[in-house]
Short mmCIF file of C-alpha atoms and ligand atoms in Angstrom, two decimals:
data_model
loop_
_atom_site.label_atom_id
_atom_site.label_comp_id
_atom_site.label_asym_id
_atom_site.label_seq_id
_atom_site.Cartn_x
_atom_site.Cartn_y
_atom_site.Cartn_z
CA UNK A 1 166.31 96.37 -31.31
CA UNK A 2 167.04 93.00 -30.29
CA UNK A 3 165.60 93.07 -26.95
CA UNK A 4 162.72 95.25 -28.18
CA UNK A 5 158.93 93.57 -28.11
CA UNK A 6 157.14 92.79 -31.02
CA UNK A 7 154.14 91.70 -32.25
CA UNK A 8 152.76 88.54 -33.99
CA UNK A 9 148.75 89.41 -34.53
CA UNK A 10 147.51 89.41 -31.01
CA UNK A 11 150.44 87.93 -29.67
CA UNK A 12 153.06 89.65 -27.69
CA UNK A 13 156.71 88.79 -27.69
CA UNK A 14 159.45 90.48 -25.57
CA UNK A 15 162.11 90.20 -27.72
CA UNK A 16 163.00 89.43 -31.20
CA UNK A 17 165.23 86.53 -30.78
CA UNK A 18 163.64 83.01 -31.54
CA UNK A 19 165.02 79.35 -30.81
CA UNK A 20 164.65 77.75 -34.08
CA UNK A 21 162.66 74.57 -34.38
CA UNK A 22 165.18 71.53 -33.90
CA UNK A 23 164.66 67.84 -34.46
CA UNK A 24 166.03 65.94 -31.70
CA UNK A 25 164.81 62.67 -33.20
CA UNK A 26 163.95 61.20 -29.91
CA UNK A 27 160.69 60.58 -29.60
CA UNK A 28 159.31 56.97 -29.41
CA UNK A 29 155.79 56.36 -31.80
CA UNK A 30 155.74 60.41 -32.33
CA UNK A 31 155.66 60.63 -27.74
CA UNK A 32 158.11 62.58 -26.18
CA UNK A 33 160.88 61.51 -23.81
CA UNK A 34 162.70 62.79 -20.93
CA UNK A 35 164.96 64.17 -23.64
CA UNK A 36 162.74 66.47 -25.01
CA UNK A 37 161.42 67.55 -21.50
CA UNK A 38 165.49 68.52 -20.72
CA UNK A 39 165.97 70.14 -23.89
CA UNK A 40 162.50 72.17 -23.75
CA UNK A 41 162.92 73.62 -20.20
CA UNK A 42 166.70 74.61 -20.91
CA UNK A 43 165.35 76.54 -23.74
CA UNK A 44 162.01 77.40 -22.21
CA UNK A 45 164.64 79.85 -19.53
CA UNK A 46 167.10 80.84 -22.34
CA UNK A 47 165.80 84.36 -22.29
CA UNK A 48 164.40 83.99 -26.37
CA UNK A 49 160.88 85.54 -26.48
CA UNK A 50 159.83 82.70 -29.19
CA UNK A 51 160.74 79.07 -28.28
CA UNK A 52 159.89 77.59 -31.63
CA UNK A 53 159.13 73.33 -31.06
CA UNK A 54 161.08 71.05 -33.29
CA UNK A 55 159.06 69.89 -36.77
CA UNK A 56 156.11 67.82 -35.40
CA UNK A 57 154.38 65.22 -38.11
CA UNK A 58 150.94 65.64 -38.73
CA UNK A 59 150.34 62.25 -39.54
CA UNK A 60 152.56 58.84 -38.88
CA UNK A 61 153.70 58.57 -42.59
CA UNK A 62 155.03 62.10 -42.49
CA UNK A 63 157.89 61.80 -39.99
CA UNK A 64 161.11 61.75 -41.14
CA UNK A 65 162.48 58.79 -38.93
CA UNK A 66 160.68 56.33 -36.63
CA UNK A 67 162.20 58.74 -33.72
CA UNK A 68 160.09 62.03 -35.28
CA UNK A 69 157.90 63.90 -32.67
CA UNK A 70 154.04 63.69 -33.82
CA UNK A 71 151.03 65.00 -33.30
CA UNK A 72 148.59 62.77 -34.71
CA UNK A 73 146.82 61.02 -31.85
CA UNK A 74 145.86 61.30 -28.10
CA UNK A 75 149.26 60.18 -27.00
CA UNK A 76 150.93 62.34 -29.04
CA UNK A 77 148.51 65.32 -27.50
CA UNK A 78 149.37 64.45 -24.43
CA UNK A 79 152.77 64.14 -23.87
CA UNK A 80 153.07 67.26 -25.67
CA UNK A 81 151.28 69.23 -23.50
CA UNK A 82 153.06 68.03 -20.19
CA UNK A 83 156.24 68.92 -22.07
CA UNK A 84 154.89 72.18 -23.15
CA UNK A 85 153.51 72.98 -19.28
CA UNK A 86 157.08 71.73 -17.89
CA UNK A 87 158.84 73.77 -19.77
CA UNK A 88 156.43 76.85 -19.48
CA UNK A 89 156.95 76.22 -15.65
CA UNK A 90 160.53 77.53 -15.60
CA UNK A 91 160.46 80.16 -18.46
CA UNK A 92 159.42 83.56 -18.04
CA UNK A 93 155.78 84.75 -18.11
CA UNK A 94 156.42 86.74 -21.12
CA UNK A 95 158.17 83.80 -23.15
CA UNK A 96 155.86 82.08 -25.94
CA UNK A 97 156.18 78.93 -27.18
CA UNK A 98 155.30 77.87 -31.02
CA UNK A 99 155.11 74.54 -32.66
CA UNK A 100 156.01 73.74 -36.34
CA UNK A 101 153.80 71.47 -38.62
CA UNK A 102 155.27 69.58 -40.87
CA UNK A 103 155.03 66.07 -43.25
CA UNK A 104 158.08 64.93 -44.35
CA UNK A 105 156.83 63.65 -48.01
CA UNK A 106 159.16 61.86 -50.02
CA UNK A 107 161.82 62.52 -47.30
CA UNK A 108 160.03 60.67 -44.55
CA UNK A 109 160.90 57.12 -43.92
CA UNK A 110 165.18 57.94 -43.33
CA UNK A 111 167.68 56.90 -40.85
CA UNK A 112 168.45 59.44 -37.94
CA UNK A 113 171.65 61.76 -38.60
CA UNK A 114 173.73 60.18 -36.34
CA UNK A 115 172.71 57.10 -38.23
CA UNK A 116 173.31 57.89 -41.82
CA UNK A 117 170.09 60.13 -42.66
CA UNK A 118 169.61 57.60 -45.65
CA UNK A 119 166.34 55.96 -46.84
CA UNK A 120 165.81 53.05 -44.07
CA UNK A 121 166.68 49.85 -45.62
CA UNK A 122 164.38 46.71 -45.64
CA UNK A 123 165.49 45.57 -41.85
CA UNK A 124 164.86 49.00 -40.19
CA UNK A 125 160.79 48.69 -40.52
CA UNK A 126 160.52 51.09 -43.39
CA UNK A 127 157.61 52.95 -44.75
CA UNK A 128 155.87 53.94 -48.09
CA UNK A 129 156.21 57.60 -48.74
CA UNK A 130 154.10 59.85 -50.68
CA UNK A 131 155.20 63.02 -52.69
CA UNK A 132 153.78 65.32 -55.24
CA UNK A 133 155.38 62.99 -57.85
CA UNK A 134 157.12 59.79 -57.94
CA UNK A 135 160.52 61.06 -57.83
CA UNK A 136 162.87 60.32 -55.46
CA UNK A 137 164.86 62.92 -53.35
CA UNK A 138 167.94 61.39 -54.56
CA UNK A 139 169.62 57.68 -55.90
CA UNK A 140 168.97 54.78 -53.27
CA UNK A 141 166.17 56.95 -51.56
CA UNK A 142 162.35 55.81 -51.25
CA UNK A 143 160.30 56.32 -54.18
CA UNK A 144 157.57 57.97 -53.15
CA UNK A 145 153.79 57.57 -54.44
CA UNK A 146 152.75 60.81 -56.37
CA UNK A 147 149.79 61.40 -53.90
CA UNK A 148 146.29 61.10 -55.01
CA UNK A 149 143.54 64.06 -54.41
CA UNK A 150 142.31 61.87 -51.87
CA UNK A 151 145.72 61.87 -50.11
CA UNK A 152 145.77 65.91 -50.91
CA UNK A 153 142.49 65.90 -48.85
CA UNK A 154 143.70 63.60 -46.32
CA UNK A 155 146.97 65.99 -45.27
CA UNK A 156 145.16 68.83 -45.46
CA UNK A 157 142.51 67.05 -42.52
CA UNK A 158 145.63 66.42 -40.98
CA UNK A 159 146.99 69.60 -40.94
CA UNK A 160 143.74 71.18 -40.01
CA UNK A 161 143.49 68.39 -37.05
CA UNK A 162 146.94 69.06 -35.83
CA UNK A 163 146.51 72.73 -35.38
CA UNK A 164 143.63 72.27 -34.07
CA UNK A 165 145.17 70.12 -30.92
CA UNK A 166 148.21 72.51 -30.77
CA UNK A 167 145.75 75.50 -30.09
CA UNK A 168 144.30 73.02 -27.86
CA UNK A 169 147.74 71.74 -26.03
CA UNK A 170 148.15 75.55 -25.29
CA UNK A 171 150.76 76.92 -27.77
CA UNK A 172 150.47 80.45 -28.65
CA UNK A 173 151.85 80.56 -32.30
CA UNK A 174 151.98 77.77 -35.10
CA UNK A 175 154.11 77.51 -38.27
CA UNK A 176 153.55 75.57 -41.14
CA UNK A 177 156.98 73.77 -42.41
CA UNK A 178 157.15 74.95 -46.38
CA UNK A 179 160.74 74.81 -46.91
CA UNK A 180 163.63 72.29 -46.37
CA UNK A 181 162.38 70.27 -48.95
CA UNK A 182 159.48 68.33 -47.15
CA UNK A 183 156.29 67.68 -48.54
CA UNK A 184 154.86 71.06 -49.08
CA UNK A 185 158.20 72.24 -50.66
CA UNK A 186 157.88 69.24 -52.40
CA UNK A 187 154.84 70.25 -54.07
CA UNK A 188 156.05 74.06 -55.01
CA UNK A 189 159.43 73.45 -56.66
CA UNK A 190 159.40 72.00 -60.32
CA UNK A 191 162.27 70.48 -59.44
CA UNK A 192 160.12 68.02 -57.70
CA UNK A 193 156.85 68.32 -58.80
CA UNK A 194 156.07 67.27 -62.17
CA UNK A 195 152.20 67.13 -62.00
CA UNK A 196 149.75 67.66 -64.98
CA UNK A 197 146.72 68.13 -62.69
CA UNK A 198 145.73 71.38 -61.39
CA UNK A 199 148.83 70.95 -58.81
CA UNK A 200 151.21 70.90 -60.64
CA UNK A 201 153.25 72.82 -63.73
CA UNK A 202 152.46 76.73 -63.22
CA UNK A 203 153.85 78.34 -60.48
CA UNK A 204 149.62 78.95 -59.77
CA UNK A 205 149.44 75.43 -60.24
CA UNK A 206 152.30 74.03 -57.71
CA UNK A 207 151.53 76.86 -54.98
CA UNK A 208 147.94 75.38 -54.64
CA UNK A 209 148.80 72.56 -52.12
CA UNK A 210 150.63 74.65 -49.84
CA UNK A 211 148.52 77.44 -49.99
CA UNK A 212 145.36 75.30 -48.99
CA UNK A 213 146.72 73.64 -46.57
CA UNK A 214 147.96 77.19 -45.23
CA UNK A 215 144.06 78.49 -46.04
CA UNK A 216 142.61 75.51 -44.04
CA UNK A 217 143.93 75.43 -40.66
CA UNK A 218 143.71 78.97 -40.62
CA UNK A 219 139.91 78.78 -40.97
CA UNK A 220 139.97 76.09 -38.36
CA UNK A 221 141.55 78.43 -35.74
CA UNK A 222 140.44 81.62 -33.89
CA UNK A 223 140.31 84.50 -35.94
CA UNK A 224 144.05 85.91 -34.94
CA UNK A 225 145.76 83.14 -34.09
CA UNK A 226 148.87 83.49 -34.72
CA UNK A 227 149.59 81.47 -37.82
CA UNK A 228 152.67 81.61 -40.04
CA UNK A 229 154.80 79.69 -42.48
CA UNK A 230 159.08 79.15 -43.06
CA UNK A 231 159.44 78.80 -46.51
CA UNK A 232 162.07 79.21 -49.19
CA UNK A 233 164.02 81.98 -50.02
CA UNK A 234 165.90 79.70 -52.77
CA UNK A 235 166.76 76.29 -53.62
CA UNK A 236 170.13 77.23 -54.87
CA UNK A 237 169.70 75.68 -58.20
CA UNK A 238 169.61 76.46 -61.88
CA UNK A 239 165.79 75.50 -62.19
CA UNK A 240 164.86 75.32 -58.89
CA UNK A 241 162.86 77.75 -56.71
CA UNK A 242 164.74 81.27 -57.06
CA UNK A 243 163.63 84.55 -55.11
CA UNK A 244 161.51 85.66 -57.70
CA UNK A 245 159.04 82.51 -57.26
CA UNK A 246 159.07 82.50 -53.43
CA UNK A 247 158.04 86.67 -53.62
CA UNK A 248 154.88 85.35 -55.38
CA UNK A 249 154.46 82.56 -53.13
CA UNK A 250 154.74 85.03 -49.89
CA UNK A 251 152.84 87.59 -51.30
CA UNK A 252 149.81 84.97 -52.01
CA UNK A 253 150.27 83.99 -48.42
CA UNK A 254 150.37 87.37 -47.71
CA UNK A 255 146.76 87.60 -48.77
CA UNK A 256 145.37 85.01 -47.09
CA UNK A 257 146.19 86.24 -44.08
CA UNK A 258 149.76 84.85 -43.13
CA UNK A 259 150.85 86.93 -39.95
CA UNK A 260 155.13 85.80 -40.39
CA UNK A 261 157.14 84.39 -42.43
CA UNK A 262 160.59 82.55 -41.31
CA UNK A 263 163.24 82.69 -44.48
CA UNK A 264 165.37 79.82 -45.09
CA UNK A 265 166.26 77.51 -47.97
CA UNK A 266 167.52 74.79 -49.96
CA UNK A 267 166.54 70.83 -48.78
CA UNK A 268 164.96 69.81 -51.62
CA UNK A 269 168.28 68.41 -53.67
CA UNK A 270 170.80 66.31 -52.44
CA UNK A 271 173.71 68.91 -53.43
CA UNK A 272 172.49 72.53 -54.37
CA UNK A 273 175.61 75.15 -53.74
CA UNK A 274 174.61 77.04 -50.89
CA UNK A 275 177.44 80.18 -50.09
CA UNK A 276 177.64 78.94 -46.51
CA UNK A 277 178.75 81.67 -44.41
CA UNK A 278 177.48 84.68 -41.34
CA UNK A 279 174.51 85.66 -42.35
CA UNK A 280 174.01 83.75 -45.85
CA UNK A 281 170.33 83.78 -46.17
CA UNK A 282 169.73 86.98 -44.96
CA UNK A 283 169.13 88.92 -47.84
CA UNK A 284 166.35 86.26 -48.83
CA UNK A 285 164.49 87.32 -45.97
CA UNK A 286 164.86 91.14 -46.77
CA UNK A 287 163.57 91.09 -49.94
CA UNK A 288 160.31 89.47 -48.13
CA UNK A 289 160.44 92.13 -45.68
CA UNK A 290 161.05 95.06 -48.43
CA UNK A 291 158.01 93.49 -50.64
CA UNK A 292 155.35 92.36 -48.06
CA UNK A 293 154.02 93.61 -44.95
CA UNK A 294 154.43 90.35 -42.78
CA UNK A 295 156.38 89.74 -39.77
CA UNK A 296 159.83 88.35 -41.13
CA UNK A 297 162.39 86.29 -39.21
CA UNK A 298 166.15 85.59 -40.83
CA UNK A 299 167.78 82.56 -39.89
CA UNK A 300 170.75 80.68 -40.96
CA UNK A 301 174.32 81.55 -39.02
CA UNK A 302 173.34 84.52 -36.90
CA UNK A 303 175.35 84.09 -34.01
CA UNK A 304 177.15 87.50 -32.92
CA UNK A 305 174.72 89.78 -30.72
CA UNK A 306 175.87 92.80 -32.09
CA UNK A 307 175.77 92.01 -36.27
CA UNK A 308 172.27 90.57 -35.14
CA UNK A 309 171.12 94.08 -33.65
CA UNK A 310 172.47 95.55 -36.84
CA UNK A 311 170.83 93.80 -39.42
CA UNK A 312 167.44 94.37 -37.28
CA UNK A 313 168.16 97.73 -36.61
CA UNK A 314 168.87 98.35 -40.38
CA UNK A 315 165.33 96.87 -41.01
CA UNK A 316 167.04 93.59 -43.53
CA UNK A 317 164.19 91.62 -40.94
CA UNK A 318 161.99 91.96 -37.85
CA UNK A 319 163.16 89.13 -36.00
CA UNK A 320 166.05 86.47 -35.75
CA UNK A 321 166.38 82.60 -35.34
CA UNK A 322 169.03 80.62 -34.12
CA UNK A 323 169.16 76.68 -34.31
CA UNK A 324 173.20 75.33 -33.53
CA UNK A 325 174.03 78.81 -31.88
CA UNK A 326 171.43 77.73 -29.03
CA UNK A 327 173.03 74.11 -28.79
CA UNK A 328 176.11 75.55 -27.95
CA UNK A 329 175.12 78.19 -25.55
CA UNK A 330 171.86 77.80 -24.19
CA UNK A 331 172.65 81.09 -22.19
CA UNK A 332 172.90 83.10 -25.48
CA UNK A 333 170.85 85.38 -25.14
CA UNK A 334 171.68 86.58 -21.46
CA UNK A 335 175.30 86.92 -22.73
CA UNK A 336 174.18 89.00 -26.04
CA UNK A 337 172.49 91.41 -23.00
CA UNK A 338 175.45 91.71 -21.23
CA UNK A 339 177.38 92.75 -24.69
CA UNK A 340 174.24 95.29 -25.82
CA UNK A 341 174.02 96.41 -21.96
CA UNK A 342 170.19 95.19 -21.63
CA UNK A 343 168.92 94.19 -18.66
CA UNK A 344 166.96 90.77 -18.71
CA UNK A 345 165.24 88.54 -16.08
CA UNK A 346 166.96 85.64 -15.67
CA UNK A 347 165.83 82.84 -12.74
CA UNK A 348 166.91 84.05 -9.32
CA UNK A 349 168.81 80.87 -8.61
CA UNK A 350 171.43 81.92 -11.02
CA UNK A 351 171.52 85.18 -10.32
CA UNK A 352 174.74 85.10 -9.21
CA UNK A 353 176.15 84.06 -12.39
CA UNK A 354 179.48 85.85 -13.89
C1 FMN B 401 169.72 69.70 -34.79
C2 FMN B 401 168.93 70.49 -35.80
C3 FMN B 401 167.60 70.18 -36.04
C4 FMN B 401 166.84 70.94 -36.94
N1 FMN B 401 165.51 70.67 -37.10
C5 FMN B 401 164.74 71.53 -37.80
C6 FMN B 401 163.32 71.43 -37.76
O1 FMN B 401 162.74 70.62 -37.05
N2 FMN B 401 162.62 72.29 -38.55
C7 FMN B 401 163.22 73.24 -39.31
O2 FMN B 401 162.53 74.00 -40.00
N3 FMN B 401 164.56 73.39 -39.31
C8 FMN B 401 165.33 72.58 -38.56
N4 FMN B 401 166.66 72.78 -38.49
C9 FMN B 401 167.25 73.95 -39.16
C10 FMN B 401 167.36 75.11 -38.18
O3 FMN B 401 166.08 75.50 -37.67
C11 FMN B 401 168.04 76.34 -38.82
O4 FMN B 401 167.24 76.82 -39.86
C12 FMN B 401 169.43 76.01 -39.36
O5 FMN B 401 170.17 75.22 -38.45
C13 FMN B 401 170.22 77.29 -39.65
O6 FMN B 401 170.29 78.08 -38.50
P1 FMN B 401 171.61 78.13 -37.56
O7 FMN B 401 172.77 78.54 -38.44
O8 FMN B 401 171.28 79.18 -36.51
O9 FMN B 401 171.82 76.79 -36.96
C14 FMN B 401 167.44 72.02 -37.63
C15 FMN B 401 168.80 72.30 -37.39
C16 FMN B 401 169.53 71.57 -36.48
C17 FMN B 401 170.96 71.97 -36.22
#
């Protein structure tokens, strides 16, 4: 099953394993750098049918650090695409590429990892954030603005605008980042989101923003394109977003013509109690696979080839994505043939690997 093709609308992909999208926080003003060029090519041969592209800010306010790629201006475009075209140069003819849209919200405006991942203090050129209210993601952290419907119209633009140059830049799938508690997720948990407009309280209410952002760019591309979303399985709190909430949400995304759906969860609080462990958010993405008729992909500490074939093979998801497993081995995935006894291209100049 693993190394079987699939299908994302029109798009063909010849095999069901996916490099999760990865910040590498190394972009200068949103550009790329030679880092992303190394790290894009490495995984643009790893043998994954999906190369997904790390979250990409839609505009300058919604990256997460000053080192966030972008997509919000010509520069931006461009050093995307030679990226995109290097890496494309060495990969496979069948491999696709994707690239995840995202704005960071109230959880833009932070230090790198390596650096603290705290709100940047007064020295480190920090910036006003907006959310869906004025709360912050935790104490010490920015406090965003609760965003006006003239910001609401503004993201949406730059949503619309962004997809709009990735279809443009050449990438043949885009996902919308609704989960990890950036601004979309923002707006859908009432953990966050204490509106009284018509965007916030209901479930109705706080699935509007997300869902017409998701309804917009989809009318701005081709009909088909593929177009999906990762979202939230769970928050992992008491009041939070719980499976029952994010079945509505994916069913309502469902209908407006959402072609996949990438299962993670938690981000939005600063401790929820996640069960870390092999597999731990599967079974959020089966009950999306059981109840909808999407294209689902499981993430979250899949790493063994053969567990991974299992839990396709017993249907629990259509797909798979791996994030740290890739960092490790870039070569995954022409090791998990070797174990399954599948035969893969792999360049000829290391074809006389062990
Ligand atoms: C270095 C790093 C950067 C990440 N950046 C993103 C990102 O840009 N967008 C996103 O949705 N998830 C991001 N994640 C989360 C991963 O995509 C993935 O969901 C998570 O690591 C769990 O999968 P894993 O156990 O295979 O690593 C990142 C994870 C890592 C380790």
């Amino acid at each position: 099953m693993l190394f079987s093709p699939i299908k994302i609308s029109n798009l063909e992909i010849p095999n069901r394993i996916v490099v999760a999208p990865m910040c590498q926080y190394s972009a200068v003003d949103g550009v790329m750098t030679d880092w992303h060029t190394q790290h894009l090519m490495q995984l643009g041969y790893s043998g994954a049918g999906l190369v997904m592209i790390e979250a990409t800010a839609v505009e300058r306010i919604g990256r997460i650090t000053h080192h966030c790629v972008g997509l919000y201006n010509d520069f931006c475009k461009k050093s995307l695409k030679e990226t995109l075209q290097k890496a494309k140069s060495v990969a496979t003819s069948t491999t696709t590429f994707g690239i995840q849209l995202a704005h960071a919200g109230r959880k833009a405006s932070t230090q790198r990892p390596w650096e603290g991942r705290k709100s940047l203090t007064e020295e480190q050129d920090p910036w006003s954030t907006i959310s869906a209210s004025s709360i912050p993601f935790d104490d010490h952290w920015h406090i965003p603005h609760s965003m006006t419907k003239k910001d609401i119209e503004r993201v949406k633009m730059k949503f619309v605008q962004a997809a709009i140059m990735s279809m443009e830049i050449g990438f043949d799938l885009i996902e919308i980042h609704g989960t990890h508690g950036y601004l979309l997720h923002q707006f859908l948990s009432s953990i966050s989101n204490k509106r009284t407009d018509e965007y916030g309280g209901s479930l109705e209410n706080r699935m509007r923003f997300p869902l017409e952002v998701f309804s917009d760019v989809k009318a701005a591309l081709p009909e088909g394109f593929p177009l999906g979303m990762r979202i939230t399985g769970t928050e992992w709190e008491q009041d939070g977003i719980n499976e029952s909430e994010a079945l509505i949400f994916a069913q309502n995304l469902q209908k407006i013509g959402c072609h996949y759906l990438c299962v993670s969860s938690g981000g939005n609080t600063p401790n929820p109690k996640i069960p870390i462990g092999p597999h731990y958010q599967v079974h959020l993405a089966t009950i999306m696979k059981k109840n909808t008729d999407m294209v689902i992909r499981a993430v979250g500490m899949i790493t063994d080839p053969v567990n991974a074939d299992k839990l396709l093979l017993r249907q629990e998801a259509d797909m798979i994505a791996m994030a740290r497993a890739f960092l490790s081995n870039p070569r995954w995935v022409w090791d998990a043939a070797k174990v399954l006894k599948y035969d893969i291209p792999v360049p000829p100049q290391y074809a006389r690997r062990l």
